[in-house]
mmCIF file of C-alpha atoms and ligand atoms in Angstrom:
data_model
loop_
_atom_site.group_PDB
_atom_site.id
_atom_site.type_symbol
_atom_site.label_atom_id
_atom_site.label_comp_id
_atom_site.label_asym_id
_atom_site.label_seq_id
_atom_site.Cartn_x
_atom_site.Cartn_y
_atom_site.Cartn_z
ATOM 1 C CA MET P 1 -5.365 3.980 -26.362
ATOM 2 C CA LYS P 2 -2.794 6.767 -26.635
ATOM 3 C CA ILE P 3 0.306 5.428 -25.469
ATOM 4 C CA ILE P 4 3.398 7.905 -25.963
ATOM 5 C CA ASP P 5 5.574 6.559 -28.773
ATOM 6 C CA SER P 6 8.913 6.670 -27.039
ATOM 7 C CA ILE P 7 7.745 4.823 -24.044
ATOM 8 C CA ALA P 8 6.264 2.076 -26.293
ATOM 9 C CA THR P 9 9.664 1.770 -28.073
ATOM 10 C CA GLN P 10 11.634 1.350 -24.466
ATOM 11 C CA ALA P 11 8.717 -0.851 -23.108
ATOM 12 C CA ALA P 12 10.592 -4.110 -23.501
ATOM 13 C CA ALA P 13 13.931 -2.861 -22.031
ATOM 14 C CA ILE P 14 11.941 -1.691 -19.056
ATOM 15 C CA ALA P 15 10.241 -4.963 -18.868
ATOM 16 C CA GLN P 16 13.429 -6.740 -18.528
ATOM 17 C CA LEU P 17 14.451 -4.270 -15.583
ATOM 18 C CA ARG P 18 10.998 -5.375 -13.986
ATOM 19 C CA ARG P 19 11.858 -8.924 -14.205
ATOM 20 C CA ASP P 20 15.234 -8.358 -12.901
ATOM 21 C CA ILE P 21 13.659 -6.653 -9.890
ATOM 22 C CA HIS P 22 11.054 -9.361 -9.516
ATOM 23 C CA ALA P 23 13.834 -12.119 -9.416
ATOM 24 C CA HIS P 24 15.776 -10.160 -6.653
ATOM 25 C CA PRO P 25 13.057 -9.156 -4.094
ATOM 26 C CA GLU P 26 14.062 -7.241 -0.988
ATOM 27 C CA LEU P 27 11.988 -6.645 2.076
ATOM 28 C CA CYS P 28 11.026 -3.622 4.133
ATOM 29 C CA PHE P 29 13.939 -1.223 4.553
ATOM 30 C CA GLU P 30 16.548 -3.682 2.930
ATOM 31 C CA GLU P 31 15.738 -2.385 -0.647
ATOM 32 C CA GLN P 32 19.490 -1.701 -1.235
ATOM 33 C CA ARG P 33 19.964 -3.546 -4.790
ATOM 34 C CA THR P 34 16.680 -2.033 -6.111
ATOM 35 C CA ALA P 35 17.482 1.266 -4.789
ATOM 36 C CA ASP P 36 21.074 0.907 -6.545
ATOM 37 C CA LEU P 37 19.454 -0.200 -9.743
ATOM 38 C CA VAL P 38 16.927 2.808 -9.649
ATOM 39 C CA ALA P 39 19.602 5.282 -8.829
ATOM 40 C CA ALA P 40 21.981 3.828 -11.870
ATOM 41 C CA LYS P 41 18.984 4.129 -14.320
ATOM 42 C CA LEU P 42 18.070 7.796 -13.220
ATOM 43 C CA THR P 43 21.731 8.609 -13.239
ATOM 44 C CA GLU P 44 22.138 7.129 -16.894
ATOM 45 C CA TRP P 45 19.299 9.208 -18.077
ATOM 46 C CA GLY P 46 20.789 12.515 -16.563
ATOM 47 C CA ILE P 47 18.353 12.724 -13.681
ATOM 48 C CA PRO P 48 19.891 14.144 -10.565
ATOM 49 C CA ILE P 49 18.994 11.783 -7.500
ATOM 50 C CA HIS P 50 18.814 12.187 -3.630
ATOM 51 C CA ARG P 51 19.438 8.844 -1.894
ATOM 52 C CA GLY P 52 19.015 7.585 1.671
ATOM 53 C CA MET P 53 15.635 9.041 2.706
ATOM 54 C CA GLY P 54 13.633 6.647 4.959
ATOM 55 C CA THR P 55 16.604 4.266 4.636
ATOM 56 C CA THR P 56 16.669 3.160 1.008
ATOM 57 C CA GLY P 57 14.563 5.646 -0.785
ATOM 58 C CA VAL P 58 15.554 7.462 -3.700
ATOM 59 C CA VAL P 59 14.158 10.686 -5.014
ATOM 60 C CA GLY P 60 14.784 11.739 -8.809
ATOM 61 C CA ILE P 61 14.632 15.293 -9.701
ATOM 62 C CA VAL P 62 13.559 16.095 -13.319
ATOM 63 C CA HIS P 63 13.474 19.843 -13.954
ATOM 64 C CA GLY P 64 11.616 21.050 -17.207
ATOM 65 C CA ARG P 65 12.590 23.484 -19.741
ATOM 66 C CA ASP P 66 12.785 26.368 -17.454
ATOM 67 C CA GLY P 67 15.218 24.377 -15.209
ATOM 68 C CA GLY P 68 12.447 24.420 -12.638
ATOM 69 C CA ALA P 69 12.840 28.151 -12.311
ATOM 70 C CA CYS P 70 9.043 28.564 -12.023
ATOM 71 C CA GLY P 71 9.069 26.933 -8.672
ATOM 72 C CA ARG P 72 6.317 24.510 -9.422
ATOM 73 C CA GLY P 73 6.549 20.769 -8.743
ATOM 74 C CA VAL P 74 4.528 17.610 -8.586
ATOM 75 C CA GLY P 75 5.477 14.368 -7.004
ATOM 76 C CA LEU P 76 4.938 10.771 -8.347
ATOM 77 C CA ARG P 77 5.618 7.810 -6.059
ATOM 78 C CA ALA P 78 6.286 4.272 -6.434
ATOM 79 C CA ASP P 79 6.946 1.656 -3.790
ATOM 80 C CA MET P 80 9.995 -0.838 -4.109
ATOM 81 C CA ASP P 81 9.630 -3.580 -1.541
ATOM 82 C CA ALA P 82 8.568 -7.180 -1.563
ATOM 83 C CA LEU P 83 6.849 -9.491 0.677
ATOM 84 C CA PRO P 84 8.078 -12.269 3.096
ATOM 85 C CA MET P 85 6.564 -15.147 1.190
ATOM 86 C CA GLN P 86 7.534 -18.017 -0.848
ATOM 87 C CA GLU P 87 6.881 -17.675 -4.507
ATOM 88 C CA PHE P 88 5.289 -20.670 -6.383
ATOM 89 C CA ASN P 89 6.062 -19.443 -9.923
ATOM 90 C CA THR P 90 8.894 -21.299 -11.536
ATOM 91 C CA PHE P 91 9.253 -19.087 -14.636
ATOM 92 C CA ALA P 92 12.552 -17.646 -15.536
ATOM 93 C CA HIS P 93 12.187 -14.399 -13.668
ATOM 94 C CA ALA P 94 10.819 -16.083 -10.411
ATOM 95 C CA SER P 95 12.266 -14.993 -7.142
ATOM 96 C CA LYS P 96 15.918 -16.152 -6.495
ATOM 97 C CA HIS P 97 15.675 -15.495 -2.708
ATOM 98 C CA ALA P 98 13.788 -18.059 -0.772
ATOM 99 C CA GLY P 99 10.977 -16.660 1.482
ATOM 100 C CA LYS P 100 10.963 -13.346 -0.443
ATOM 101 C CA MET P 101 8.632 -12.499 -3.396
ATOM 102 C CA HIS P 102 7.367 -9.343 -5.218
ATOM 103 C CA ALA P 103 3.718 -10.710 -4.670
ATOM 104 C CA CYS P 104 2.269 -7.093 -4.588
ATOM 105 C CA GLY P 105 3.843 -5.838 -7.918
ATOM 106 C CA HIS P 106 5.858 -3.036 -6.569
ATOM 107 C CA ASP P 107 8.481 -4.401 -9.106
ATOM 108 C CA GLY P 108 5.965 -3.126 -11.814
ATOM 109 C CA HIS P 109 5.427 0.140 -9.978
ATOM 110 C CA THR P 110 9.076 0.764 -9.941
ATOM 111 C CA ALA P 111 9.529 -0.172 -13.455
ATOM 112 C CA MET P 112 6.237 2.054 -14.600
ATOM 113 C CA LEU P 113 7.980 5.044 -12.756
ATOM 114 C CA LEU P 114 11.317 4.411 -14.309
ATOM 115 C CA ALA P 115 9.695 4.206 -17.834
ATOM 116 C CA ALA P 116 8.268 7.507 -17.211
ATOM 117 C CA ALA P 117 11.461 8.880 -15.736
ATOM 118 C CA GLN P 118 13.043 8.114 -18.970
ATOM 119 C CA HIS P 119 10.683 9.975 -21.163
ATOM 120 C CA LEU P 120 10.362 12.803 -19.017
ATOM 121 C CA ALA P 121 14.184 13.190 -18.931
ATOM 122 C CA GLN P 122 14.702 12.953 -22.626
ATOM 123 C CA HIS P 123 11.931 15.572 -23.513
ATOM 124 C CA ARG P 124 11.466 18.101 -20.593
ATOM 125 C CA ASP P 125 8.651 19.730 -22.485
ATOM 126 C CA PHE P 126 7.171 21.279 -19.272
ATOM 127 C CA ASP P 127 8.039 24.041 -16.634
ATOM 128 C CA GLY P 128 8.582 23.208 -13.353
ATOM 129 C CA THR P 129 9.957 20.079 -11.584
ATOM 130 C CA VAL P 130 8.885 16.539 -11.540
ATOM 131 C CA TYR P 131 9.876 14.577 -8.420
ATOM 132 C CA LEU P 132 10.187 10.962 -8.751
ATOM 133 C CA ILE P 133 9.713 9.192 -5.434
ATOM 134 C CA PHE P 134 10.871 5.395 -4.973
ATOM 135 C CA GLN P 135 9.840 4.661 -1.390
ATOM 136 C CA PRO P 136 10.842 1.586 0.773
ATOM 137 C CA ALA P 137 8.826 -0.484 3.054
ATOM 138 C CA GLU P 138 5.254 0.040 2.032
ATOM 139 C CA GLU P 139 4.171 -3.425 3.223
ATOM 140 C CA GLY P 140 4.214 -2.633 6.965
ATOM 141 C CA GLY P 141 7.040 -0.419 7.415
ATOM 142 C CA GLY P 142 5.432 2.852 6.605
ATOM 143 C CA GLY P 143 8.338 3.767 4.266
ATOM 144 C CA ALA P 144 6.214 6.896 3.228
ATOM 145 C CA ARG P 145 6.196 8.222 6.677
ATOM 146 C CA GLU P 146 10.032 7.595 7.141
ATOM 147 C CA MET P 147 10.818 9.492 3.960
ATOM 148 C CA MET P 148 8.639 12.449 5.137
ATOM 149 C CA ARG P 149 10.320 12.220 8.588
ATOM 150 C CA ASP P 150 13.584 12.684 6.605
ATOM 151 C CA GLY P 151 12.186 16.001 4.983
ATOM 152 C CA LEU P 152 10.723 14.672 1.659
ATOM 153 C CA PHE P 153 8.419 17.462 1.277
ATOM 154 C CA GLU P 154 10.628 20.165 2.860
ATOM 155 C CA ARG P 155 13.381 19.368 0.612
ATOM 156 C CA PHE P 156 11.293 18.798 -2.474
ATOM 157 C CA PRO P 157 8.451 21.243 -2.553
ATOM 158 C CA MET P 158 5.658 19.805 -4.321
ATOM 159 C CA GLU P 159 2.059 20.989 -4.917
ATOM 160 C CA ALA P 160 0.447 17.613 -5.064
ATOM 161 C CA VAL P 161 1.520 13.862 -5.131
ATOM 162 C CA PHE P 162 0.240 10.912 -6.872
ATOM 163 C CA GLY P 163 0.241 7.043 -6.229
ATOM 164 C CA MET P 164 -0.764 4.070 -8.443
ATOM 165 C CA HIS P 165 -1.247 0.496 -7.640
ATOM 166 C CA ASN P 166 -1.855 -2.451 -9.998
ATOM 167 C CA TRP P 167 -5.176 -4.220 -9.379
ATOM 168 C CA PRO P 168 -5.601 -7.734 -10.551
ATOM 169 C CA GLY P 169 -9.349 -8.451 -11.536
ATOM 170 C CA LEU P 170 -9.987 -5.116 -13.155
ATOM 171 C CA PRO P 171 -10.139 -5.715 -17.019
ATOM 172 C CA LEU P 172 -6.958 -4.822 -18.799
ATOM 173 C CA GLY P 173 -6.649 -1.290 -20.033
ATOM 174 C CA THR P 174 -8.882 0.247 -17.371
ATOM 175 C CA PHE P 175 -8.068 2.613 -14.500
ATOM 176 C CA ALA P 176 -9.983 3.332 -11.448
ATOM 177 C CA VAL P 177 -10.078 6.377 -9.314
ATOM 178 C CA SER P 178 -12.409 8.228 -6.980
ATOM 179 C CA PRO P 179 -12.551 10.999 -4.617
ATOM 180 C CA GLY P 180 -12.466 10.272 -0.759
ATOM 181 C CA PRO P 181 -11.548 7.252 0.911
ATOM 182 C CA VAL P 182 -9.972 4.474 -0.984
ATOM 183 C CA MET P 183 -8.031 2.330 1.372
ATOM 184 C CA ALA P 184 -8.545 1.928 5.182
ATOM 185 C CA SER P 185 -6.725 2.671 8.442
ATOM 186 C CA THR P 186 -4.950 -0.479 10.012
ATOM 187 C CA SER P 187 -4.692 -1.224 13.552
ATOM 188 C CA GLU P 188 -3.530 -4.144 15.325
ATOM 189 C CA PHE P 189 -4.673 -5.418 18.741
ATOM 190 C CA LYS P 190 -3.390 -7.947 21.260
ATOM 191 C CA ILE P 191 -5.475 -9.037 24.284
ATOM 192 C CA THR P 192 -3.914 -11.111 26.763
ATOM 193 C CA LEU P 193 -6.501 -12.775 29.276
ATOM 194 C CA ARG P 194 -5.140 -14.297 32.415
ATOM 195 C CA GLY P 195 -7.116 -16.806 34.406
ATOM 196 C CA LYS P 196 -6.099 -19.563 36.581
ATOM 197 C CA GLY P 197 -4.941 -23.059 35.201
ATOM 198 C CA SER P 198 -6.279 -26.142 36.727
ATOM 199 C CA HIS P 199 -6.964 -29.783 35.810
ATOM 200 C CA ALA P 200 -9.514 -29.864 32.893
ATOM 201 C CA ALA P 201 -11.699 -32.439 34.975
ATOM 202 C CA LEU P 202 -11.669 -29.755 37.935
ATOM 203 C CA PRO P 203 -12.427 -26.690 36.191
ATOM 204 C CA HIS P 204 -14.076 -25.089 39.406
ATOM 205 C CA MET P 205 -10.649 -25.029 40.827
ATOM 206 C CA GLY P 206 -9.436 -22.570 38.308
ATOM 207 C CA VAL P 207 -10.596 -19.507 35.966
ATOM 208 C CA ASP P 208 -10.728 -20.823 32.477
ATOM 209 C CA PRO P 209 -9.807 -18.083 30.013
ATOM 210 C CA VAL P 210 -11.055 -19.947 26.909
ATOM 211 C CA PRO P 211 -15.033 -19.327 27.262
ATOM 212 C CA ILE P 212 -13.818 -15.641 28.128
ATOM 213 C CA ALA P 213 -12.199 -15.227 24.899
ATOM 214 C CA CYS P 214 -15.131 -16.825 23.017
ATOM 215 C CA GLN P 215 -17.482 -14.338 24.547
ATOM 216 C CA MET P 216 -15.124 -11.448 23.852
ATOM 217 C CA VAL P 217 -14.810 -12.486 20.166
ATOM 218 C CA GLN P 218 -18.551 -12.472 19.868
ATOM 219 C CA ALA P 219 -19.082 -9.318 21.654
ATOM 220 C CA PHE P 220 -16.576 -7.298 19.503
ATOM 221 C CA GLN P 221 -18.836 -8.105 16.428
ATOM 222 C CA THR P 222 -21.571 -6.060 18.219
ATOM 223 C CA ILE P 223 -19.464 -3.197 18.110
ATOM 224 C CA ILE P 224 -19.587 -3.444 14.328
ATOM 225 C CA SER P 225 -23.307 -4.227 14.258
ATOM 226 C CA ARG P 226 -24.690 -2.088 17.288
ATOM 227 C CA ASN P 227 -22.222 0.623 18.272
ATOM 228 C CA LYS P 228 -21.020 2.308 15.049
ATOM 229 C CA LYS P 229 -23.400 3.835 12.660
ATOM 230 C CA PRO P 230 -24.689 1.280 9.994
ATOM 231 C CA ILE P 231 -23.451 3.553 7.310
ATOM 232 C CA ASP P 232 -19.814 3.835 8.738
ATOM 233 C CA THR P 233 -17.604 1.237 7.309
ATOM 234 C CA ALA P 234 -15.411 -0.958 9.771
ATOM 235 C CA VAL P 235 -13.820 -4.306 10.119
ATOM 236 C CA ILE P 236 -12.689 -6.071 13.385
ATOM 237 C CA SER P 237 -11.074 -9.417 12.668
ATOM 238 C CA VAL P 238 -9.772 -11.604 15.402
ATOM 239 C CA THR P 239 -7.175 -13.776 13.446
ATOM 240 C CA MET P 240 -5.306 -15.410 16.187
ATOM 241 C CA ILE P 241 -6.323 -17.254 19.353
ATOM 242 C CA HIS P 242 -3.684 -19.034 21.305
ATOM 243 C CA ALA P 243 -4.241 -20.897 24.320
ATOM 244 C CA GLY P 244 -3.431 -24.225 25.892
ATOM 245 C CA GLU P 245 -1.104 -27.167 25.312
ATOM 246 C CA ALA P 246 -2.909 -30.360 26.260
ATOM 247 C CA THR P 247 -6.429 -31.676 26.450
ATOM 248 C CA ASN P 248 -6.469 -32.286 30.133
ATOM 249 C CA VAL P 249 -5.237 -29.019 31.250
ATOM 250 C CA VAL P 250 -7.315 -25.561 31.604
ATOM 251 C CA PRO P 251 -4.807 -22.921 30.416
ATOM 252 C CA ASP P 252 -3.604 -20.203 32.581
ATOM 253 C CA PHE P 253 -4.007 -17.527 29.756
ATOM 254 C CA CYS P 254 -5.161 -16.998 26.396
ATOM 255 C CA GLU P 255 -4.128 -14.628 23.913
ATOM 256 C CA LEU P 256 -6.174 -12.868 21.047
ATOM 257 C CA GLN P 257 -4.905 -10.894 18.218
ATOM 258 C CA GLY P 258 -6.252 -9.405 14.960
ATOM 259 C CA THR P 259 -6.814 -6.120 12.910
ATOM 260 C CA VAL P 260 -9.178 -3.123 12.914
ATOM 261 C CA ARG P 261 -10.057 -1.359 9.640
ATOM 262 C CA THR P 262 -11.799 1.955 9.367
ATOM 263 C CA PHE P 263 -12.109 5.088 6.955
ATOM 264 C CA THR P 264 -12.174 7.697 9.785
ATOM 265 C CA ALA P 265 -10.279 8.319 12.930
ATOM 266 C CA GLU P 266 -13.648 8.920 14.634
ATOM 267 C CA VAL P 267 -14.997 5.409 13.918
ATOM 268 C CA LEU P 268 -11.395 4.177 14.909
ATOM 269 C CA ASP P 269 -11.579 5.960 18.196
ATOM 270 C CA LEU P 270 -15.130 4.364 18.858
ATOM 271 C CA ILE P 271 -13.847 0.993 18.177
ATOM 272 C CA GLU P 272 -10.758 0.970 20.250
ATOM 273 C CA ARG P 273 -12.694 2.623 23.175
ATOM 274 C CA ARG P 274 -15.375 -0.025 23.085
ATOM 275 C CA MET P 275 -13.021 -3.108 22.340
ATOM 276 C CA ARG P 276 -11.087 -2.103 25.520
ATOM 277 C CA GLN P 277 -14.426 -1.823 27.572
ATOM 278 C CA VAL P 278 -15.688 -5.279 26.426
ATOM 279 C CA ALA P 279 -12.120 -6.919 26.972
ATOM 280 C CA GLU P 280 -11.707 -5.548 30.314
ATOM 281 C CA HIS P 281 -15.361 -5.922 31.554
ATOM 282 C CA THR P 282 -15.684 -9.439 30.200
ATOM 283 C CA CYS P 283 -12.622 -10.450 31.976
ATOM 284 C CA ALA P 284 -13.829 -8.688 35.180
ATOM 285 C CA ALA P 285 -16.946 -10.348 34.933
ATOM 286 C CA HIS P 286 -15.440 -13.832 35.009
ATOM 287 C CA GLU P 287 -12.718 -13.057 37.499
ATOM 288 C CA ALA P 288 -9.815 -12.945 34.935
ATOM 289 C CA THR P 289 -7.467 -10.044 34.377
ATOM 290 C CA CYS P 290 -6.799 -8.300 31.026
ATOM 291 C CA GLU P 291 -4.005 -6.782 29.074
ATOM 292 C CA PHE P 292 -5.281 -4.697 26.193
ATOM 293 C CA GLU P 293 -2.851 -3.352 23.664
ATOM 294 C CA PHE P 294 -3.879 -1.502 20.644
ATOM 295 C CA VAL P 295 -1.484 -0.195 17.978
ATOM 296 C CA ARG P 296 -2.660 2.162 15.150
ATOM 297 C CA ASN P 297 -0.686 1.726 11.970
ATOM 298 C CA TYR P 298 -1.413 3.534 8.725
ATOM 299 C CA PRO P 299 -4.202 5.935 8.455
ATOM 300 C CA ALA P 300 -6.782 5.896 5.695
ATOM 301 C CA THR P 301 -6.010 6.648 2.251
ATOM 302 C CA ILE P 302 -8.306 9.590 1.254
ATOM 303 C CA ASN P 303 -8.009 10.983 -2.257
ATOM 304 C CA SER P 304 -8.623 14.647 -2.563
ATOM 305 C CA ALA P 305 -11.528 15.562 -4.729
ATOM 306 C CA ALA P 306 -9.842 18.032 -7.368
ATOM 307 C CA GLU P 307 -6.945 15.832 -7.806
ATOM 308 C CA ALA P 308 -8.852 12.584 -8.198
ATOM 309 C CA ALA P 309 -10.866 14.517 -10.896
ATOM 310 C CA PHE P 310 -7.704 15.702 -12.449
ATOM 311 C CA ALA P 311 -6.277 12.120 -12.662
ATOM 312 C CA ARG P 312 -9.448 10.883 -13.865
ATOM 313 C CA ASP P 313 -9.273 13.300 -16.857
ATOM 314 C CA VAL P 314 -5.788 12.379 -17.443
ATOM 315 C CA MET P 315 -6.732 8.806 -17.644
ATOM 316 C CA ARG P 316 -10.034 9.490 -19.817
ATOM 317 C CA SER P 317 -7.611 11.332 -22.485
ATOM 318 C CA ILE P 318 -5.494 8.037 -22.731
ATOM 319 C CA VAL P 319 -7.877 5.082 -22.507
ATOM 320 C CA GLY P 320 -11.432 6.737 -23.235
ATOM 321 C CA ASP P 321 -14.110 7.639 -20.879
ATOM 322 C CA ASP P 322 -15.570 3.980 -20.470
ATOM 323 C CA LYS P 323 -12.219 2.553 -19.530
ATOM 324 C CA VAL P 324 -12.011 4.902 -16.364
ATOM 325 C CA LEU P 325 -13.741 3.035 -13.689
ATOM 326 C CA VAL P 326 -15.147 3.958 -10.250
ATOM 327 C CA GLN P 327 -12.497 3.058 -7.596
ATOM 328 C CA GLU P 328 -14.402 0.718 -5.150
ATOM 329 C CA PRO P 329 -13.009 1.379 -1.699
ATOM 330 C CA THR P 330 -11.113 -1.363 -0.006
ATOM 331 C CA LEU P 331 -10.198 -2.213 3.510
ATOM 332 C CA GLY P 332 -6.743 -3.050 2.649
ATOM 333 C CA GLY P 333 -4.111 -0.482 3.960
ATOM 334 C CA GLU P 334 -1.679 1.864 2.014
ATOM 335 C CA ASP P 335 0.924 3.933 3.482
ATOM 336 C CA PHE P 336 0.646 6.616 0.777
ATOM 337 C CA ALA P 337 -1.897 7.723 3.221
ATOM 338 C CA TYR P 338 0.650 9.433 5.168
ATOM 339 C CA MET P 339 1.503 11.533 1.909
ATOM 340 C CA LEU P 340 -2.088 12.108 1.320
ATOM 341 C CA GLN P 341 -2.423 13.659 4.904
ATOM 342 C CA ALA P 342 0.331 16.140 4.064
ATOM 343 C CA LYS P 343 -0.415 16.978 0.410
ATOM 344 C CA PRO P 344 -3.443 16.974 -1.988
ATOM 345 C CA GLY P 345 -3.111 13.959 -4.447
ATOM 346 C CA ALA P 346 -4.849 10.970 -5.521
ATOM 347 C CA TYR P 347 -4.112 7.252 -5.380
ATOM 348 C CA CYS P 348 -5.445 5.224 -8.278
ATOM 349 C CA PHE P 349 -5.749 1.675 -9.462
ATOM 350 C CA ILE P 350 -4.328 0.441 -12.922
ATOM 351 C CA ALA P 351 -5.864 -2.745 -14.016
ATOM 352 C CA ASN P 352 -3.547 -5.863 -13.791
ATOM 353 C CA GLY P 353 -6.217 -8.194 -15.811
ATOM 354 C CA GLU P 354 -7.118 -11.732 -14.720
ATOM 355 C CA GLY P 355 -3.738 -13.598 -14.827
ATOM 356 C CA GLY P 356 -3.695 -14.679 -18.376
ATOM 357 C CA HIS P 357 -0.456 -12.721 -19.087
ATOM 358 C CA ARG P 358 1.733 -15.050 -16.877
ATOM 359 C CA ALA P 359 4.271 -17.018 -18.551
ATOM 360 C CA ALA P 360 4.532 -20.800 -18.521
ATOM 361 C CA GLY P 361 5.589 -22.110 -15.070
ATOM 362 C CA HIS P 362 3.328 -19.707 -13.003
ATOM 363 C CA GLY P 363 2.195 -21.347 -9.671
ATOM 364 C CA ALA P 364 -1.291 -22.403 -10.829
ATOM 365 C CA GLY P 365 -2.940 -20.256 -8.233
ATOM 366 C CA PRO P 366 -4.971 -16.938 -8.847
ATOM 367 C CA CYS P 367 -3.060 -14.041 -10.043
ATOM 368 C CA THR P 368 -4.188 -12.024 -6.937
ATOM 369 C CA LEU P 369 -2.155 -9.558 -4.719
ATOM 370 C CA HIS P 370 -0.370 -11.543 -2.066
ATOM 371 C CA ASN P 371 -0.820 -14.788 -3.701
ATOM 372 C CA PRO P 372 2.300 -17.028 -4.323
ATOM 373 C CA SER P 373 1.325 -17.397 -8.152
ATOM 374 C CA TYR P 374 0.940 -13.617 -8.609
ATOM 375 C CA ASP P 375 2.962 -11.923 -11.313
ATOM 376 C CA PHE P 376 2.758 -8.245 -12.496
ATOM 377 C CA ASN P 377 1.597 -7.778 -16.004
ATOM 378 C CA ASP P 378 4.415 -6.155 -18.202
ATOM 379 C CA ASP P 379 1.661 -4.740 -20.710
ATOM 380 C CA LEU P 380 0.893 -2.209 -18.131
ATOM 381 C CA ILE P 381 4.359 -0.640 -18.224
ATOM 382 C CA PRO P 382 3.718 1.578 -21.325
ATOM 383 C CA LEU P 383 0.253 2.490 -19.952
ATOM 384 C CA GLY P 384 1.218 3.244 -16.520
ATOM 385 C CA ALA P 385 4.231 5.354 -17.615
ATOM 386 C CA THR P 386 2.110 7.489 -20.255
ATOM 387 C CA TYR P 387 -0.422 8.076 -17.294
ATOM 388 C CA TRP P 388 2.660 9.304 -15.282
ATOM 389 C CA VAL P 389 4.119 11.457 -17.992
ATOM 390 C CA ARG P 390 0.690 12.996 -18.995
ATOM 391 C CA LEU P 391 -0.369 13.555 -15.365
ATOM 392 C CA ALA P 392 2.899 15.442 -14.595
ATOM 393 C CA HIS P 393 2.784 17.320 -17.904
ATOM 394 C CA ASP P 394 -0.650 18.256 -17.712
ATOM 395 C CA TRP P 395 -0.556 18.999 -13.929
ATOM 396 C CA LEU P 396 2.391 21.722 -14.538
ATOM 397 C CA ALA P 397 0.460 23.303 -17.412
ATOM 398 C CA GLN P 398 -2.401 24.075 -15.352
ATOM 399 C CA PRO P 399 -2.880 27.427 -13.590
ATOM 400 C CA ARG P 400 -1.460 27.216 -9.997
ATOM 401 C CA SER P 401 -4.624 28.388 -8.640
ATOM 402 C CA ALA P 402 -6.077 25.024 -9.652
ATOM 403 C CA ALA P 403 -3.541 23.216 -7.235
HETATM 404 ZN ZN1 ZN T 501 0.812 -5.545 -0.703
HETATM 405 ZN ZN1 ZN T 502 1.192 -3.181 -2.772
#
């Protein structure tokens, strides 16, 4: 493994920063302290910053030895936000804020990009500009989209943009990257069935929404199995069913909520259209009424082929051929998708290991994303930072036509 020396030297100090961020988690668009910390470090290292994009976003601008005169640029992105959940870990750097936790490792993502920033600012052995993008609100807030609305790509012209997520379960020291879809589009639905309440012993006096809802939930799965092409990927999960308050009362209404995941807009269009038909016609068939709400959140995260191949080459040069894995697509969501709709780029995984790195006092649960016993693996900081530095360096060294 070819870790850059100066990054290895600073790794312990950056791990301290990571643990400080972990202990002070902040939710979507509230990342004020984290952004202050990022801004202070970048400034300390002589990196000009631009603040306030997408509320708390920070962009660091590292010009190369030409002062950026060649006009070339590449973007590296980290997310900074935490999750609204209670941490089970009790080790020294566990969350100090009840109900908030860095359970997705965005503390580590911020730290890895900071470590890269420090090296890039000290060496500047490239021509062009590296833009360091620290974004808010990945966990549902669409912070990437908000930074773009505030002019991220107009103000900071970059040829490509790259993202990275730690991935628990992959063996330590490996990366994974692939072309094409790697994360799904995410949409939420809410369906309100209105029947007519009655005494539970006199159901013929009312319109019971509960059996109608049950039919609807079953029928939705036939959209997956019978309507979309078998080779297309999609999930419909009804995750909430709310109705009734008493064992002897037929409720007036029933509410279904859940999520839909797809890799393409065409499949999403099909699913939304068919879910609406199924919902409305099932209600009509049973003399109930239906309110159907469907909200599209993040688009699918699609890696461009050339940039995924480029990232893979950089990883191979650091960890070797056999340590760069195929990135199995998942149906989780990721707002880096918005950046990849606007720019070529690639979103990769860096292995977080199985959880053996956690200090005494971890919460005994698995070290998986969004688990209350999770912790980012600090051993990744020098590896992730080396990837960032090498990626930016090699990108700016290649002929522009390849971009
Ligand atoms: Zn997450
Ligand atoms: Zn995450």
